[in-house]
Every structure is written in C-alpha cells, then in structure tokens.
PDB file of C-alpha atoms in Angstrom:
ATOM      1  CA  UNK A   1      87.459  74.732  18.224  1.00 88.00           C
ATOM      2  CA  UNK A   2      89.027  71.428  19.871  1.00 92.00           C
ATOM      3  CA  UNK A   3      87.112  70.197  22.884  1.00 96.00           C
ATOM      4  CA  UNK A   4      87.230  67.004  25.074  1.00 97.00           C
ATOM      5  CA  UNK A   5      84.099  66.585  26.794  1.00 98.00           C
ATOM      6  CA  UNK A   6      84.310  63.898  29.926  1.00 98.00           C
ATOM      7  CA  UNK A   7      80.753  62.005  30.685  1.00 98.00           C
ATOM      8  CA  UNK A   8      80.021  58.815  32.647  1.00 98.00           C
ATOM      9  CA  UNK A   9      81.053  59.381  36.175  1.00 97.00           C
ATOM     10  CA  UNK A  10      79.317  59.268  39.101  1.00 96.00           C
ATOM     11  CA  UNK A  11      78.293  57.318  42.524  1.00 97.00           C
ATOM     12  CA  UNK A  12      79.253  53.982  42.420  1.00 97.00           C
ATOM     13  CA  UNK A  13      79.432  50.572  45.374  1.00 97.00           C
ATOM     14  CA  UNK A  14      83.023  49.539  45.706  1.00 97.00           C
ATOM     15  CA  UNK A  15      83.162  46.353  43.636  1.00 97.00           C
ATOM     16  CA  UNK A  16      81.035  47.756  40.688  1.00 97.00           C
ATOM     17  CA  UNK A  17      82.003  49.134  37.213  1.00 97.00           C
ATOM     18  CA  UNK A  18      81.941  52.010  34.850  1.00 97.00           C
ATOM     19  CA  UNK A  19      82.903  53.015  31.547  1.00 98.00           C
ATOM     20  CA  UNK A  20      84.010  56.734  31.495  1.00 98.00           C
ATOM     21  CA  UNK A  21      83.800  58.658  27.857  1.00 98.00           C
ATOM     22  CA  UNK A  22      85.500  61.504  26.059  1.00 98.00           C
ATOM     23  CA  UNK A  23      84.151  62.693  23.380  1.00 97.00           C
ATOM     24  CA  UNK A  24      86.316  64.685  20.965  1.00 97.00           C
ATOM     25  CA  UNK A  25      85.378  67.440  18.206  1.00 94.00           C
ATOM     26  CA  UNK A  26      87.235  70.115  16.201  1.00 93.00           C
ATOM     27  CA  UNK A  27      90.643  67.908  15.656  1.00 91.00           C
ATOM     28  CA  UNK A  28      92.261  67.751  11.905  1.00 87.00           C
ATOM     29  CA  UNK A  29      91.802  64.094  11.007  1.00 86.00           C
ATOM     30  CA  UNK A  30      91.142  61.184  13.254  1.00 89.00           C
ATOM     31  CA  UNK A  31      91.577  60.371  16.893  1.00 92.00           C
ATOM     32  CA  UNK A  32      93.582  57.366  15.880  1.00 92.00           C
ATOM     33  CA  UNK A  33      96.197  59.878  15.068  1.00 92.00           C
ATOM     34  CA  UNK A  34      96.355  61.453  18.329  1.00 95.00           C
ATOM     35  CA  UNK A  35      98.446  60.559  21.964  1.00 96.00           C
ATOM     36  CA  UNK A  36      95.287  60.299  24.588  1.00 97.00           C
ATOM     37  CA  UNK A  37      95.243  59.911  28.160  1.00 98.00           C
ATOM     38  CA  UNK A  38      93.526  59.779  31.150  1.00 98.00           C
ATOM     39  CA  UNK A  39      94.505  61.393  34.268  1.00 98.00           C
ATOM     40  CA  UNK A  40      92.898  61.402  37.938  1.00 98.00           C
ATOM     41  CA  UNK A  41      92.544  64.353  40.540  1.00 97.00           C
ATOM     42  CA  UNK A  42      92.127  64.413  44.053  1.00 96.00           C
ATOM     43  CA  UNK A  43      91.825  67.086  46.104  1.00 90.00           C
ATOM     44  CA  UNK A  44      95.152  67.637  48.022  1.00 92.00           C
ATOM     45  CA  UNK A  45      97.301  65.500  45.444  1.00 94.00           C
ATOM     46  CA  UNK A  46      98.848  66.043  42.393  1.00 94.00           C
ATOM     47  CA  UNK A  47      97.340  64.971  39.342  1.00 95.00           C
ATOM     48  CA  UNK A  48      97.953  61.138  38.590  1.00 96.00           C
ATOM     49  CA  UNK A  49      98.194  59.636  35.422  1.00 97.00           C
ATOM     50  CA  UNK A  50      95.619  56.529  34.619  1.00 98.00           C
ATOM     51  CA  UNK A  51      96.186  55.226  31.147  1.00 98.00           C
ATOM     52  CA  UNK A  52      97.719  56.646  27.896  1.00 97.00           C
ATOM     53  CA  UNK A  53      96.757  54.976  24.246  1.00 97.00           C
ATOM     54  CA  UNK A  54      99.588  55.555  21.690  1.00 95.00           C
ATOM     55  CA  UNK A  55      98.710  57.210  18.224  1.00 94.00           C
ATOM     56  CA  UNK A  56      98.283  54.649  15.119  1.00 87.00           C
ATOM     57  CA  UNK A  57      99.230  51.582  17.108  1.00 84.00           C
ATOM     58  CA  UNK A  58      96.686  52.211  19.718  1.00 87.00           C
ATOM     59  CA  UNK A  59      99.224  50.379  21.968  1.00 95.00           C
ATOM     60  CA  UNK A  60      98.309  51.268  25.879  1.00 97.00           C
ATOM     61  CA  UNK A  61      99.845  52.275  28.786  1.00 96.00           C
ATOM     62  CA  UNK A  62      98.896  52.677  32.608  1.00 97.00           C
ATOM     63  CA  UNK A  63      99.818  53.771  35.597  1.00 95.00           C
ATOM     64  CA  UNK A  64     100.566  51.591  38.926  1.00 91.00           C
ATOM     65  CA  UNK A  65      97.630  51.937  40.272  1.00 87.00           C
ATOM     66  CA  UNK A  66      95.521  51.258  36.971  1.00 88.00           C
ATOM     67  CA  UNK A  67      96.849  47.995  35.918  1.00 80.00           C
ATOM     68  CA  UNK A  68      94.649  45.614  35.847  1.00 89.00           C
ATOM     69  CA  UNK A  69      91.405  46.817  36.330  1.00 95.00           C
ATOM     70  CA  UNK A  70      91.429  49.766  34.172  1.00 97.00           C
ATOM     71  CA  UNK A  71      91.307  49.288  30.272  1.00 97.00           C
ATOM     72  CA  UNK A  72      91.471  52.692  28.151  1.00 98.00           C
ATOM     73  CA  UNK A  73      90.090  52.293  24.494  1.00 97.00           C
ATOM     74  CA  UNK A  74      88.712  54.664  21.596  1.00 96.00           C
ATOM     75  CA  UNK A  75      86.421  54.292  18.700  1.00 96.00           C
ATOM     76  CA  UNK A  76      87.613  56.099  15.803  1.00 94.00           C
ATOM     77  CA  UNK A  77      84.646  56.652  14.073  1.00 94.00           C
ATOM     78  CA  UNK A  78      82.815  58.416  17.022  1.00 96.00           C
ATOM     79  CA  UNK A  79      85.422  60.222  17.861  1.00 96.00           C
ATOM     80  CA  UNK A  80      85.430  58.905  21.476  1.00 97.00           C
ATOM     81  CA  UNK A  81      87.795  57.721  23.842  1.00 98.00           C
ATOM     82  CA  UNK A  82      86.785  55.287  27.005  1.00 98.00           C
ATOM     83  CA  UNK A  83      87.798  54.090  30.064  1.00 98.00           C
ATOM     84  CA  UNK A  84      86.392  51.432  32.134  1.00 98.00           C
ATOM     85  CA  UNK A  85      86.865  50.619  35.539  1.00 97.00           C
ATOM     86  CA  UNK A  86      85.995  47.067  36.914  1.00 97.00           C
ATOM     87  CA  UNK A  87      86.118  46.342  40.111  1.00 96.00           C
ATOM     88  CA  UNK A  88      86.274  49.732  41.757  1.00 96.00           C
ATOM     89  CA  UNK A  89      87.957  50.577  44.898  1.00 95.00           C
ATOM     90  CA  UNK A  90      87.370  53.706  47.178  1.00 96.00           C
ATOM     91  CA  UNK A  91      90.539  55.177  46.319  1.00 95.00           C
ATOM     92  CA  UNK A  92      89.377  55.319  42.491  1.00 96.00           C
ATOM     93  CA  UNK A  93      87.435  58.312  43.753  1.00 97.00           C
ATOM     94  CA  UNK A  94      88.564  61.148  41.819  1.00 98.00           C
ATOM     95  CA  UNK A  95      88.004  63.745  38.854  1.00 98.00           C
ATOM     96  CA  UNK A  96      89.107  62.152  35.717  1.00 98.00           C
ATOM     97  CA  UNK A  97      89.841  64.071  32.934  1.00 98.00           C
ATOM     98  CA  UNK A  98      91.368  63.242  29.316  1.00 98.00           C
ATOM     99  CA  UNK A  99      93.466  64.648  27.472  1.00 97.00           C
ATOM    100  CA  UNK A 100      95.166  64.317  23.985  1.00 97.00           C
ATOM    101  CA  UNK A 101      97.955  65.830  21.789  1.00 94.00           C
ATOM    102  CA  UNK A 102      99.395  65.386  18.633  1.00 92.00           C
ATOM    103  CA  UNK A 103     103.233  63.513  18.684  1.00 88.00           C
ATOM    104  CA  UNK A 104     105.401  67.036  18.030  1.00 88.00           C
ATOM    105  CA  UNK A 105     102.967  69.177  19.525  1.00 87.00           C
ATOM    106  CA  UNK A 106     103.473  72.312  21.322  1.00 88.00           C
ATOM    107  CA  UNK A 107      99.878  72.072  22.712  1.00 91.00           C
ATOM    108  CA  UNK A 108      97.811  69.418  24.587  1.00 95.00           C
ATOM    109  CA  UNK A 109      93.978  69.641  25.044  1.00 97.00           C
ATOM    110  CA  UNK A 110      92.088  68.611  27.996  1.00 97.00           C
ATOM    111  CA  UNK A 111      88.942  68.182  29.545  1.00 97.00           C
ATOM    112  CA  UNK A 112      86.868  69.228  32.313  1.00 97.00           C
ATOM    113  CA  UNK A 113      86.669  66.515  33.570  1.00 97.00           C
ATOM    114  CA  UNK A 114      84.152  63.607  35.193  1.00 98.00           C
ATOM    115  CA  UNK A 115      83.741  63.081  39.436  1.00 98.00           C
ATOM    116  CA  UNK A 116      84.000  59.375  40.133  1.00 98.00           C
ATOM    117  CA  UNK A 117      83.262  58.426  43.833  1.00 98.00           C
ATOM    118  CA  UNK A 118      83.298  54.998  44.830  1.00 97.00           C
ATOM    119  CA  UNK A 119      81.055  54.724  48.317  1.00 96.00           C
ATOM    120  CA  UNK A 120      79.020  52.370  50.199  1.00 94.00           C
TER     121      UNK A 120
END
C-alpha cells in the first residue's frame, strides 16, 4: 500500500526556518524514480504548487512564490522527501502536502498533509 506521510510542521516566528518531511513506503523501486512535489493549501484558495523534483535528474522546480527561500530535496535511501523553508513569511502559512507519481502514470499519490503557521 503506497503512502506519503507529511511531518515537520508547526508554529513558527516569521523570520525562522523549517524543514518539512515526507516519508514514502509501498512504491516499486526507488524514490529517485518518481516526479515529487509539494503543494500548499489555504483555506479559501486553491491549492498552490511549492516545488516539484524531477525523476532521475533530481532537477527542481518552484513556484513564484517559493523561489528563493524554499529548497525541495530527497534522500533516496530513506525514502524521504524534504522541504525547507528559510526565512518564513506569514503568508507561508498553509497545509503542505506532497505528492508523487510515476512519469506515464494514470495515478498520483498524496499526502495528508502538514499545518505550517508562521505567527508572532
């Protein structure tokens, strides 16, 4: 049974950091092989895309408001995907989730997801 399971979010000072995790079980073969993202929710909005690492080349991607601050990574042998966040803002405040696929795919997995809220 594929899951994605989301951990490291929480209540954090606007300026601070965190490193968000995903761990992943019950895929054929390694991670490396797979298209994973990261995505953020807010109540009210649609779904926003955060960063995207590529299968094999582990090239990465992100999304406007992610450049620069936000760094997605995974380590293949634990079977974990990251993301951290430097210098968060109040409008990082939001679920993120992860998901992956495989290139081809008719199905994409996801998570449930971690809360991130950035507060003073």
């Amino acid at each position: 049974q594929v899951q994605l399971v989301e951990s490291g979010g929480g209540l954090v000072q606007p300026g601070g950091s965190l490193r968000l995790s995903c761990a992943a079980s019950g895929f054929t073969g390694r991670i490396k092989n797979l298209i994973m993202r990261w995505y953020r929710q807010v109540p009210g909005k649609e779904r926003e895309f955060v960063a995207r690492i590529e299968s094999g080349s582990d090239s990465t991607m992100y999304g406007d408001s992610a450049e620069g601050r936000f760094t997605i990574s995974r380590d293949d042998a634990k079977n974990t995907l990251y993301l951290e966040i430097n210098r968060l803002k109040p409008e990082d405040t939001g679920v993120y989730s992860c998901n992956a696929y495989r290139r081809g795919a008719m199905t994409s997995y996801w998570g449930q997801g971690t809360q991130v809220t950035v507060s003073s």
